[in-house]
Coordinates of C-alpha atoms in Angstrom, one line a residue:
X1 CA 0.0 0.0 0.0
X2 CA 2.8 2.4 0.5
X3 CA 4.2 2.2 -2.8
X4 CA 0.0 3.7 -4.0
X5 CA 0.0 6.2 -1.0
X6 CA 3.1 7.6 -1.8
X7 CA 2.2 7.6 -5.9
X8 CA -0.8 10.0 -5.0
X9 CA 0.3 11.3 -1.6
X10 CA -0.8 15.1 -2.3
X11 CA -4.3 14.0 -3.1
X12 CA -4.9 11.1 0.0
X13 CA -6.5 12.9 2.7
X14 CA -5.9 9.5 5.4
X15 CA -5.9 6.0 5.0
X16 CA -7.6 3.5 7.5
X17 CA -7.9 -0.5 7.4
X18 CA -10.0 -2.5 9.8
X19 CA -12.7 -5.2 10.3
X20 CA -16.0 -4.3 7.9
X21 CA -18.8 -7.2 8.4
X22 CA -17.9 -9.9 10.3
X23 CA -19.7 -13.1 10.8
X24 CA -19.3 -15.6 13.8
X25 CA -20.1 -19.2 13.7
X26 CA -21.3 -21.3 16.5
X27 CA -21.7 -25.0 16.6
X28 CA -21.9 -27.6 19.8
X29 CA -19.2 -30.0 19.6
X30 CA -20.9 -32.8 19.9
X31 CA -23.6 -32.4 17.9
X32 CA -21.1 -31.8 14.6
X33 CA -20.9 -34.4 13.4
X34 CA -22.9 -38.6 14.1
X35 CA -20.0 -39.5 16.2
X36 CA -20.1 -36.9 18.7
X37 CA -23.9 -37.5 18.5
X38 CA -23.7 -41.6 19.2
X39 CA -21.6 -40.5 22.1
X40 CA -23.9 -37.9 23.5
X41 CA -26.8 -40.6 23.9
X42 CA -24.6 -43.6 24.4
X43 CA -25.9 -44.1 27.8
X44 CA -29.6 -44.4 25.9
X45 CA -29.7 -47.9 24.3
X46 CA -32.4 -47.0 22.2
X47 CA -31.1 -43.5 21.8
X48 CA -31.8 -43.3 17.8
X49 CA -35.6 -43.7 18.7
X50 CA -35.5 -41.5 21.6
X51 CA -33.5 -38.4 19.8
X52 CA -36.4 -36.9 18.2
X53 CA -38.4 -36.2 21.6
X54 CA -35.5 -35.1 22.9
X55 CA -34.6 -32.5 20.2
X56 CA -38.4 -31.3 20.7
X57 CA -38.1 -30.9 24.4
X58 CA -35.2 -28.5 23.8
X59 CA -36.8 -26.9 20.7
X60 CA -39.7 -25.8 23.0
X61 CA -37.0 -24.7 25.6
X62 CA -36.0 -22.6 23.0
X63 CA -38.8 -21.3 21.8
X64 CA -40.2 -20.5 25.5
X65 CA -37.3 -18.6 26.4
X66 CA -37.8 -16.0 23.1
X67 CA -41.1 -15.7 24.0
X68 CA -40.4 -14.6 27.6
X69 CA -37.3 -12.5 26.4
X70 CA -40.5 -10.4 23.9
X71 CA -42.6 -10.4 26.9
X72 CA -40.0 -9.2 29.3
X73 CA -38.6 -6.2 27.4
X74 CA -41.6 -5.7 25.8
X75 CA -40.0 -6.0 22.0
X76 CA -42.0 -7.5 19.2
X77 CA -42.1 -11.4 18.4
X78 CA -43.2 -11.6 15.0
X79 CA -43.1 -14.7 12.5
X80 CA -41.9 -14.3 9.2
X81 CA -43.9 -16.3 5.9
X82 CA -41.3 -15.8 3.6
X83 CA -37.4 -16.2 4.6
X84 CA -36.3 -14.4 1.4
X85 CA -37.6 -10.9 3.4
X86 CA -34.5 -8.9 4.7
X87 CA -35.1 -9.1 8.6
X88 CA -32.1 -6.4 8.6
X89 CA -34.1 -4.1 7.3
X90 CA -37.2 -5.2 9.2
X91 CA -35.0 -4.3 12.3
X92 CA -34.1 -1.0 10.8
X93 CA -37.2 -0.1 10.8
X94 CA -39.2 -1.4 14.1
X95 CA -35.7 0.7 15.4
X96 CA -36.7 3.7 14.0
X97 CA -40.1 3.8 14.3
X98 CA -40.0 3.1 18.4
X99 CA -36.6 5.3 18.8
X100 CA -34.4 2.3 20.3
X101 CA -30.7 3.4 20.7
X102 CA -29.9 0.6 22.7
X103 CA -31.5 -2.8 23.9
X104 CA -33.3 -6.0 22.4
X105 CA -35.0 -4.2 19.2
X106 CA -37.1 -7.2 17.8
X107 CA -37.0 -11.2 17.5
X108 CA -37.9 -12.5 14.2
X109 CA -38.7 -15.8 13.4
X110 CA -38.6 -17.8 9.7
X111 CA -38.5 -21.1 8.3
X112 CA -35.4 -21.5 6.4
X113 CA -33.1 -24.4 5.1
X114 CA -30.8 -26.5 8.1
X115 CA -28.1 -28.4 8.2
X116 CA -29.1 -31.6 10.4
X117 CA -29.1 -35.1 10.8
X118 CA -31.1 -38.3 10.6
X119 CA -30.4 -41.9 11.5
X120 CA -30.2 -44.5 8.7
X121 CA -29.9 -48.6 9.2
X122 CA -27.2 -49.9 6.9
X123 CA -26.5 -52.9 5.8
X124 CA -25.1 -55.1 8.2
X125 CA -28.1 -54.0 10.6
X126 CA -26.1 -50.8 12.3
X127 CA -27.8 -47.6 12.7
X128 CA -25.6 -44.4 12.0
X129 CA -26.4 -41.0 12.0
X130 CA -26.1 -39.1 8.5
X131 CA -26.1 -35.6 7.7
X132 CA -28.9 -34.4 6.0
X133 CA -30.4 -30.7 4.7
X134 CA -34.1 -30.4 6.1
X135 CA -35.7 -26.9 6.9
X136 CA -36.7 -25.4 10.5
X137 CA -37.6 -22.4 12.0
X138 CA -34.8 -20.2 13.3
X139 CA -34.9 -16.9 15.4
X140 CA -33.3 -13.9 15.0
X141 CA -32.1 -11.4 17.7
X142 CA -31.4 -7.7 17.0
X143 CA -29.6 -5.6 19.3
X144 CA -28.8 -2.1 19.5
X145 CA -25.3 -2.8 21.9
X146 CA -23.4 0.4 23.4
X147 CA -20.7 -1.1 22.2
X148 CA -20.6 -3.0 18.4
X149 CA -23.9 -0.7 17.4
X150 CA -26.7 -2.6 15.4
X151 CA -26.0 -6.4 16.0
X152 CA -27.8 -9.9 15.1
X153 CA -27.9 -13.5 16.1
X154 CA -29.4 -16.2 14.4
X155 CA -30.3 -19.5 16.1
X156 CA -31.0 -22.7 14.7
X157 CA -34.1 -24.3 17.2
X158 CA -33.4 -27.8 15.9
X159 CA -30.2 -29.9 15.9
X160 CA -27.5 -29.4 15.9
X161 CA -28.3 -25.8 17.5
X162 CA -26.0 -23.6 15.5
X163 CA -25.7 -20.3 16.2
X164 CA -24.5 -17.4 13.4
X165 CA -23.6 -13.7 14.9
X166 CA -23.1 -10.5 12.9
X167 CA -20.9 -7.6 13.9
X168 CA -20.1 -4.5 11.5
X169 CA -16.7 -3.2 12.3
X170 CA -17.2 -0.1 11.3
X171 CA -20.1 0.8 13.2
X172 CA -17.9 -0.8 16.4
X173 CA -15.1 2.0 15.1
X174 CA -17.4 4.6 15.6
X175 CA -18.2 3.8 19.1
X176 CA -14.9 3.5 19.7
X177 CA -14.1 6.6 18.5
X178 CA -16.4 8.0 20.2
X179 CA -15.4 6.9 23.9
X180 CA -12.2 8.4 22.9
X181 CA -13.0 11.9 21.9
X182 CA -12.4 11.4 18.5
X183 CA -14.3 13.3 16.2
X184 CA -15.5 12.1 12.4
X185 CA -17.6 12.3 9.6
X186 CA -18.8 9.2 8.8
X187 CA -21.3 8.3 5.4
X188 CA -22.6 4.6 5.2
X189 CA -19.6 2.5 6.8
X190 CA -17.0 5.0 5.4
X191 CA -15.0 7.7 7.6
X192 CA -14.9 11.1 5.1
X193 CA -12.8 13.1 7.8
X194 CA -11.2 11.6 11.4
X195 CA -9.8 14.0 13.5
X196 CA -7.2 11.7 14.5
X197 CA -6.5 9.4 11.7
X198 CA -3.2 7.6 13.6
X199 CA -5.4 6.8 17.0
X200 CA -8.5 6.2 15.0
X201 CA -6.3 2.6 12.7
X202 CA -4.9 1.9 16.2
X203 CA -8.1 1.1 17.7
X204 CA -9.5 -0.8 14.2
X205 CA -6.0 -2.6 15.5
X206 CA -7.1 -3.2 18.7
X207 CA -10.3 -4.8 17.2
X208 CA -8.3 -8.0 16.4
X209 CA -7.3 -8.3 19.8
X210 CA -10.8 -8.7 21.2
X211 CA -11.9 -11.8 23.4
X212 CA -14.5 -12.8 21.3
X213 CA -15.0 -16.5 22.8
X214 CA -16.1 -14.7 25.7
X215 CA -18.4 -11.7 24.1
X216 CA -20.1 -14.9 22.5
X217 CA -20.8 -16.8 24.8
X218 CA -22.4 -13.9 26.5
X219 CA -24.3 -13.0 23.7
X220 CA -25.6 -16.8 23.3
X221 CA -26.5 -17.1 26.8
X222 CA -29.1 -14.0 26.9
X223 CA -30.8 -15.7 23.5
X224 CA -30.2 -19.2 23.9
X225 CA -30.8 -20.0 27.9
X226 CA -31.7 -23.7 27.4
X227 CA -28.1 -24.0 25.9
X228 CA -26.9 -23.6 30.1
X229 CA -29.8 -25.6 30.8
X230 CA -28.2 -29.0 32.7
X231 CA -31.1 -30.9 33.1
X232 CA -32.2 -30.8 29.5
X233 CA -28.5 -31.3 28.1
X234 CA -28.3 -34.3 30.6
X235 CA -25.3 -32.3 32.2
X236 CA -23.2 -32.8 28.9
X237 CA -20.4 -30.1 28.5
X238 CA -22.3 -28.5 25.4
X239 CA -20.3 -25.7 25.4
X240 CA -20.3 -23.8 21.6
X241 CA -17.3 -23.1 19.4
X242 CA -16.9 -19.8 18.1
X243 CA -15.1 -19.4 14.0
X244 CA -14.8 -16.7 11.9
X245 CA -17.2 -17.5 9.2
X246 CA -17.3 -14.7 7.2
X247 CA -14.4 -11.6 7.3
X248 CA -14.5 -8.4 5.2
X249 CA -11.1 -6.1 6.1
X250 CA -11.4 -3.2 4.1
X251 CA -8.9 -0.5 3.6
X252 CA -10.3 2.8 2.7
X253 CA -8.5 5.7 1.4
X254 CA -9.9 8.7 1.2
X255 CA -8.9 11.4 -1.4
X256 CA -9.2 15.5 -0.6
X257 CA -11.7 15.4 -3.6
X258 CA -13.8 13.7 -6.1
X259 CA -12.3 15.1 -9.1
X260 CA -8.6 13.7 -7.8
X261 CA -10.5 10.4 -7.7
X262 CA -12.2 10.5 -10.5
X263 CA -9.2 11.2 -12.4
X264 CA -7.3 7.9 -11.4
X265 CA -10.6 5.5 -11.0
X266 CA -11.4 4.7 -14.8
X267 CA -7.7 3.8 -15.3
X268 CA -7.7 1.4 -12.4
X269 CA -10.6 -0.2 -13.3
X270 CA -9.6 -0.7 -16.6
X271 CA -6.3 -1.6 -15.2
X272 CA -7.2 -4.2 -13.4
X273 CA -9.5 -5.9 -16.1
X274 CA -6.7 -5.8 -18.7
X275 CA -3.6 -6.8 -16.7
X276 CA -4.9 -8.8 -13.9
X277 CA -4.8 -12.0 -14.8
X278 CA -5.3 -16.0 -13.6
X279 CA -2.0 -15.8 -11.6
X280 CA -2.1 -12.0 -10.6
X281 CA -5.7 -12.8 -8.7
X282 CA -3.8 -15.9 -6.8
X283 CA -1.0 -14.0 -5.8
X284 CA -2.9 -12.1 -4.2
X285 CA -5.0 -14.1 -2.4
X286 CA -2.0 -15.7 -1.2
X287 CA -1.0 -18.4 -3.7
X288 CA 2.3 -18.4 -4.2
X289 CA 2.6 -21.5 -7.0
X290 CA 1.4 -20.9 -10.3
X291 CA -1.3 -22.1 -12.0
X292 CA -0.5 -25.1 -14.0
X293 CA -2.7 -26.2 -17.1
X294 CA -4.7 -29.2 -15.4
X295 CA -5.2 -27.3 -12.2
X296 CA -8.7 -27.2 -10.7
X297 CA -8.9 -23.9 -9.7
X298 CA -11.0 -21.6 -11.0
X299 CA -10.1 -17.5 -11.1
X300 CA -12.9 -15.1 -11.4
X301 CA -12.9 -11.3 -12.2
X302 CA -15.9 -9.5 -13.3
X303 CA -16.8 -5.2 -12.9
X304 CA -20.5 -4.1 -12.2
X305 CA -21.9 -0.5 -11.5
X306 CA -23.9 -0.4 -8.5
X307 CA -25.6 2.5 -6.6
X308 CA -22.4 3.4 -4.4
X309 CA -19.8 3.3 -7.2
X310 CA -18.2 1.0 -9.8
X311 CA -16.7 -2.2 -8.4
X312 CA -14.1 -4.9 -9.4
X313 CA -13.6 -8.0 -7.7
X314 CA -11.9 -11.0 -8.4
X315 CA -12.2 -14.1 -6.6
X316 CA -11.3 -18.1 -6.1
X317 CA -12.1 -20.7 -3.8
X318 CA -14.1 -18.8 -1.5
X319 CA -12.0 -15.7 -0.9
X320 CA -11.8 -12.3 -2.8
X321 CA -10.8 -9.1 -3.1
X322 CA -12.5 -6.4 -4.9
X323 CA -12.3 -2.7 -5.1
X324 CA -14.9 0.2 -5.4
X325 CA -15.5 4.1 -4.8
X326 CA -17.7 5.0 -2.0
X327 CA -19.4 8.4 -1.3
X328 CA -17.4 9.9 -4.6
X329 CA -14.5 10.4 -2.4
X330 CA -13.5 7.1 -0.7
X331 CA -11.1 4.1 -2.6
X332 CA -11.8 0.9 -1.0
X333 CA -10.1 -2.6 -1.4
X334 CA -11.8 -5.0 0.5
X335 CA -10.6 -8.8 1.1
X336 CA -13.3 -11.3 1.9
X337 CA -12.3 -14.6 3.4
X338 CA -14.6 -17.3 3.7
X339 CA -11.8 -20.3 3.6
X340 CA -8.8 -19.0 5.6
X341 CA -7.1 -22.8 4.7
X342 CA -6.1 -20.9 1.5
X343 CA -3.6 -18.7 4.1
X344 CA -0.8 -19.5 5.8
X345 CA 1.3 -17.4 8.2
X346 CA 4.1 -17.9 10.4
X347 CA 3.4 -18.6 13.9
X348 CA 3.0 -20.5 17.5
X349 CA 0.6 -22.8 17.7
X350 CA -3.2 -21.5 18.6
X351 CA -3.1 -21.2 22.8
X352 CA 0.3 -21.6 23.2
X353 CA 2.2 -18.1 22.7
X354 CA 5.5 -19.6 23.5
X355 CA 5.4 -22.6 21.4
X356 CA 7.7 -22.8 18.3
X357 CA 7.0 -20.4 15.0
X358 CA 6.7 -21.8 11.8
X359 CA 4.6 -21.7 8.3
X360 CA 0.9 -22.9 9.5
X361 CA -2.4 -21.9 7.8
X362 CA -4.6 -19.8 9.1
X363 CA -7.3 -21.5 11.2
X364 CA -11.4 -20.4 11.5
X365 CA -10.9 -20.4 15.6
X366 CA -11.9 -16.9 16.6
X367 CA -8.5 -17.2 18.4
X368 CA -7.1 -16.5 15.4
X369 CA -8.7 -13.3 14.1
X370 CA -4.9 -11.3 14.3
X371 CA -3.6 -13.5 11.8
X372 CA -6.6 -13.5 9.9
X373 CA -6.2 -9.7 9.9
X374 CA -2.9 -9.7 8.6
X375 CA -3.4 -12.0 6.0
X376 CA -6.1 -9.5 4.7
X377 CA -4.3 -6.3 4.8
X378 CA -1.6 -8.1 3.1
X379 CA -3.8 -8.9 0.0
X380 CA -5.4 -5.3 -0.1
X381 CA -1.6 -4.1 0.1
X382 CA -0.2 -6.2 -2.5
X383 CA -3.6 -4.9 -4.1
X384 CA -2.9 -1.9 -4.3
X385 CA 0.8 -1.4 -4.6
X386 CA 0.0 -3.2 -8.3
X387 CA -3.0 -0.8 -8.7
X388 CA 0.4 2.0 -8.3
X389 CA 1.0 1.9 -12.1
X390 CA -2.6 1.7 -13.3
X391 CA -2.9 5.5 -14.4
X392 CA -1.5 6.0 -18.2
X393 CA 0.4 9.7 -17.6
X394 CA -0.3 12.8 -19.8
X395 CA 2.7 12.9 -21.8
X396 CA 2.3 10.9 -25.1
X397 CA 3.1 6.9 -25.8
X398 CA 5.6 8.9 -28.3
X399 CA 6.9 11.2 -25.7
X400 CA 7.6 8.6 -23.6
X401 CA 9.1 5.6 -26.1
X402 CA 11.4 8.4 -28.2
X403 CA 14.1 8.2 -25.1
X404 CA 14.2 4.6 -24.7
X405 CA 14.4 4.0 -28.6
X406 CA 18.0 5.7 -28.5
X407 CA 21.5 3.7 -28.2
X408 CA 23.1 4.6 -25.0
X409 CA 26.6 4.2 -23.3
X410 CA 25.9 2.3 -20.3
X411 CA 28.1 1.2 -17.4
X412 CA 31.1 1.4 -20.5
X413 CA 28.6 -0.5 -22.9
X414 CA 26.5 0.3 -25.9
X415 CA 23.4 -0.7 -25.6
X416 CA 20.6 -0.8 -28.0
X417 CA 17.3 1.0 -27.7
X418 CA 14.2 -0.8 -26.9
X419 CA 11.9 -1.6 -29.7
X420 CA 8.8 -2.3 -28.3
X421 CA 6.5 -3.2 -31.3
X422 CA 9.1 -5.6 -32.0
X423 CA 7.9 -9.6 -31.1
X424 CA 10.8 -9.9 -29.2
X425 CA 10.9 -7.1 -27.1
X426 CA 7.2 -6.8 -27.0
X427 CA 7.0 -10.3 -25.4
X428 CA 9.6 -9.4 -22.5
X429 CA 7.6 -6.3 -21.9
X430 CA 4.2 -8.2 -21.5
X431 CA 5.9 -10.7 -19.3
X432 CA 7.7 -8.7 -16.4
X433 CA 4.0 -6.9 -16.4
X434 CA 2.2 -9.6 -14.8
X435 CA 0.9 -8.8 -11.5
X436 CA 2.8 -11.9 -9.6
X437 CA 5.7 -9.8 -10.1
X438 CA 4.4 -6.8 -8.4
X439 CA 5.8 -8.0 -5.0
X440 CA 8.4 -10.3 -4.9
X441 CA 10.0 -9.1 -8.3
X442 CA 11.1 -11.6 -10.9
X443 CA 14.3 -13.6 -11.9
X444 CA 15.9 -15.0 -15.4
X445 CA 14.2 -17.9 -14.7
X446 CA 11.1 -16.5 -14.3
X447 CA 11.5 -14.8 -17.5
X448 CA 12.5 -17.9 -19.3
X449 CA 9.5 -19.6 -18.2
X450 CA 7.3 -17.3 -19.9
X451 CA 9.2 -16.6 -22.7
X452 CA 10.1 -20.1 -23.8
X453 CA 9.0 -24.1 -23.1
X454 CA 10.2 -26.1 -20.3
X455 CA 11.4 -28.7 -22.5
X456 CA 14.6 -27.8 -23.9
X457 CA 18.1 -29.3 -24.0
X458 CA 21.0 -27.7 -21.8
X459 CA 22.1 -25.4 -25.1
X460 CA 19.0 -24.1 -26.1
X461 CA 18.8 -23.4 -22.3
X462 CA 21.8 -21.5 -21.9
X463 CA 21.1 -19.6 -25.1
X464 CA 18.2 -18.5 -23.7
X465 CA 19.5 -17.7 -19.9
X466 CA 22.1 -16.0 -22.1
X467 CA 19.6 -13.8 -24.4
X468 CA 17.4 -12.8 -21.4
X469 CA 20.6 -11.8 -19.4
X470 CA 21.4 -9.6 -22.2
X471 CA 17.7 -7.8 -22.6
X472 CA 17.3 -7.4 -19.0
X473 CA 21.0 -5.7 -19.0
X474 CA 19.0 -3.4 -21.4
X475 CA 16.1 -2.9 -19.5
X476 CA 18.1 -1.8 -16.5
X477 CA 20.4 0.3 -18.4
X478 CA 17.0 2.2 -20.1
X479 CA 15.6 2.5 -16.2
X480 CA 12.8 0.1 -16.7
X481 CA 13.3 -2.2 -14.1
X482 CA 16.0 -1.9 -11.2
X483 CA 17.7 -5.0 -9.4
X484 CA 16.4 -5.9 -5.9
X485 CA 19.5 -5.2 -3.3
X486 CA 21.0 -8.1 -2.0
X487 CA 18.8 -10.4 -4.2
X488 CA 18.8 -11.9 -8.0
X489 CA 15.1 -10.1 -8.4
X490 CA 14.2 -7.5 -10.4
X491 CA 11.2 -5.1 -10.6
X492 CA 10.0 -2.3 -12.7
X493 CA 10.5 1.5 -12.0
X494 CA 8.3 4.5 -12.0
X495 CA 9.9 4.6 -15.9
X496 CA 8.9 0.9 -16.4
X497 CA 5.0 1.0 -14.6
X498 CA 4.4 3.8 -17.2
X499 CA 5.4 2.4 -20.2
X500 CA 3.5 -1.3 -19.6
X501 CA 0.6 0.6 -18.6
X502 CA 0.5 2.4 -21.7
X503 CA 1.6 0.0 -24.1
X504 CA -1.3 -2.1 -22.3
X505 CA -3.7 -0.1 -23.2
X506 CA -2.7 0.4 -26.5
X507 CA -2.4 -2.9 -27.0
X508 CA -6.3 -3.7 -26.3
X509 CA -7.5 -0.3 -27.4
X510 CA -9.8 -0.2 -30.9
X511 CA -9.0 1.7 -33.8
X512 CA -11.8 3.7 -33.2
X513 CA -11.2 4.5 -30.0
X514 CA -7.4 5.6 -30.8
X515 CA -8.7 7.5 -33.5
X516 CA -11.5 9.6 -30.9
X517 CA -9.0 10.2 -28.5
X518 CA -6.3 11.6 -31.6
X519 CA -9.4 13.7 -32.7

């Protein structure tokens, strides 16, 4: 991200990254899977028979317990006919109209799809139990909390129980922010002005830091009572496990004015259709090997217009990252993770902060919500660090190819100008732009990959490591790309984001469109 700050640095007003939406699982140990579930009624010998009266006794539980909770606070209980109605905005509105700043709001209730299980006889006589999708009627909690702002649970009133929690960071910010004096403009979920920009990212910081097992289990225990309830869970330790489900870590920055956006955004969004490829989208989303040809992943990217600005997103096996304006002034790149396996990181194991560090994926545990965090603002950096060279420059394609097209002295050497239209040369060009290079740089055997077959014999390989020496020797001598110190990498310069960029889109611009814009 610095490399894009510091591009447009007299334009940025602040920068902040944090948690945006945020959605908590819950699930009861043993009712995840039929083994935890033979074990929970093993002492039962005809538990299989005996399981559906005693899911009902604890359905009713929970279904009591709501009741009381509307008749307590006085809140409204109301059943749902169709589960495709946004309770969110349901909420919103029973909020508004009866003025609740803080407190129970509503509980809404809905028949909706489940994940639960049923017991089969196999063949030798046996009886297991089998996961199975069925549908039953869930509840839904809001809450107007001091603390997180507008907040929802969802539970699950038939086995297995599960329980789904929604925060917005954002909102929590503000709070925050707040408590601490700190005063802001805020539109939507997006800061226009902080009066403290530095203290404002340390506390979205201190957001990943939260006890979250514990706020939880709190939360749980005000909507879901007959979860503590020994006698109907046969004094079983039931206790719920809390995972990250659903993460959005979204770094905003925020320009003095629309026009300075407006006069970068169209280039990066064309930018990032164009030259953002297959590999570009895995490196950043944290894949480091390339793609091969009989690999089953699949790399999306598509751009839509929607009411808050134009967006781009790209995404594969379950994680993206995308990029949008907000409010006309605001530049966001938001990372989505719903499979955090696709991470790694480096270090102790989960509960043990002294245990040794090494390369581990990145877990769902709520324990792990740091790493999860830096894993995110490490795709939104490397993001936008290759969004840096997305604006073409004023000065012509001519302007800026007539210097590199003349034979220079270099280091003692002639060296011959670039010719870019040339295949040769042209090739090169397209190959050190790929967007896997925008980090770690590239090598002369990352070049000769690209530019050539794997199978060749040891001459035509050295020929080749030979000729690529020789044309990045040129490249370096004309100030495209600069070595990496201390390393064999290389990466392109200021000089040498320009002149892909342009050549980029000259390469997939019409005739017609060149001749408008030479009109």
């Amino acid at each position: 991200m610095k490399q894009f700050t510091r591009k447009h640095a007299d334009n940025i007003a602040h920068t902040l990254s944090g948690f945006d939406r945020i959605r908590f699982g819950g699930s009861i140990s043993l009712f995840t899977d039929g083994a935890g579930l033979r074990t929970f009624f093993e002492d039962d010998p005809g538990s299989f028979y005996h399981a559906r009266s005693f899911f009902e006794e604890v359905t009713k539980e929970i279904l009591a317990s709501g009741e009381r909770m509307s008749e307590e606070t006085g809140r409204p209980f109301r059943y749902l006919k169709r589960s495709s109605l946004s309770k969110q905005r349901e909420a919103s509105r029973i909020a508004a109209e009866d003025g609740i700043t803080e407190g129970l709001i509503c509980i809404l209730t809905c028949v909706e799809p489940c994940y639960t299980f049923c017991f089969q006889r196999q063949d030798d006589g046996s009886v297991e139990w089998k996961p199975k999708e069925r549908k039953c009627l869930h509840q839904y909690f809001y809450f107007q909390d001091p603390l997180f702002g507008l907040i929802n649970l969802r539970l699950q009133t038939w086995c297995p129980y599960r329980v789904t929690v929604n925060i917005n960071g954002r909102e929590w910010l503000a709070r925050q922010m707040d408590q601490r004096g700190i005063r802001y403009v805020k539109a939507d979920n997006c800061f226009l002005k902080i009066s403290d920009p530095e203290a404002a990212q340390h506390l979205a910081l201190l957001q990943t830091r939260r006890n979250f097992g514990a706020l939880l289990d709190r939360l749980c225990r005000t909507c879901h009572p007959a979860w503590h309830n020994h006698l109907i869970f046969r004094d079983r330790p039931v206790d719920y496990f809390w995972t990250m489900r659903e993460t959005e870590w979204a770094t905003d920055v925020v320009f003095r004015s629309r026009e300075a956006l407006d006069e970068i955004y169209a280039n990066m969004i064309r930018f990032g259709l164009l030259r953002f490829d297959s590999t570009s989208v895995m490196r950043f989303l944290g894949r480091t090997a390339p793609l091969r040809a009989n690999s089953d992943v699949e790399v999306f990217s598509n751009c839509r217009r929607r009411p808050e600005g134009i967006r781009i997103r790209h995404w594969s096996d379950g994680n993206s990252v995308k990029m949008y304006n907000k409010q006309h002034l605001v530049l966001r790149v938001e990372t989505t993770i719903n499979n955090p396996y696709a991470f790694s990181t480096v270090r102790p194991p989960l509960g043990d902060s002294r245990g040794v560090k090494k390369k581990r994926v990145v877990p769902k545990s709520v324990a792990a919500a740091k790493d999860r965090a830096k894993v995110s603002q490490q795709v939104n950096d490397r993001y936008l660090n290759a969004l840096s060279s997305a604006d073409v420059p004023v000065e012509t394609l001519g302007d800026l190819l007539l210097p590199l097209s003349q034979r220079i002295l270099w280091d003692g050497r002639p060296i011959r100008g670039l010719r870019v239209f040339e295949k040769d040369d042209f090739r090169l060009l397209a190959a050190i732009a790929g967007g896997e290079f925008t980090m770690g740089g590239f090598r002369n055997r990352d070049i000769r990959k690209l530019l050539a077959d794997e199978n060749l014999t040891p001459d035509e390989l050295k020929k080749l490591t030979n000729r690529v020496t020789r044309m990045l020797r040129m490249l370096r001598a004309h100030n495209v790309i600069d070595k990496i110190k201390g390393t064999h990498r290389y990466q392109l310069t200021d000089t040498g984001n320009r002149l892909v960029s342009a050549l980029a889109v000259a390469e997939n611009a019409s005739l017609n469109e060149l001749l408008a814009v030479a009109a």
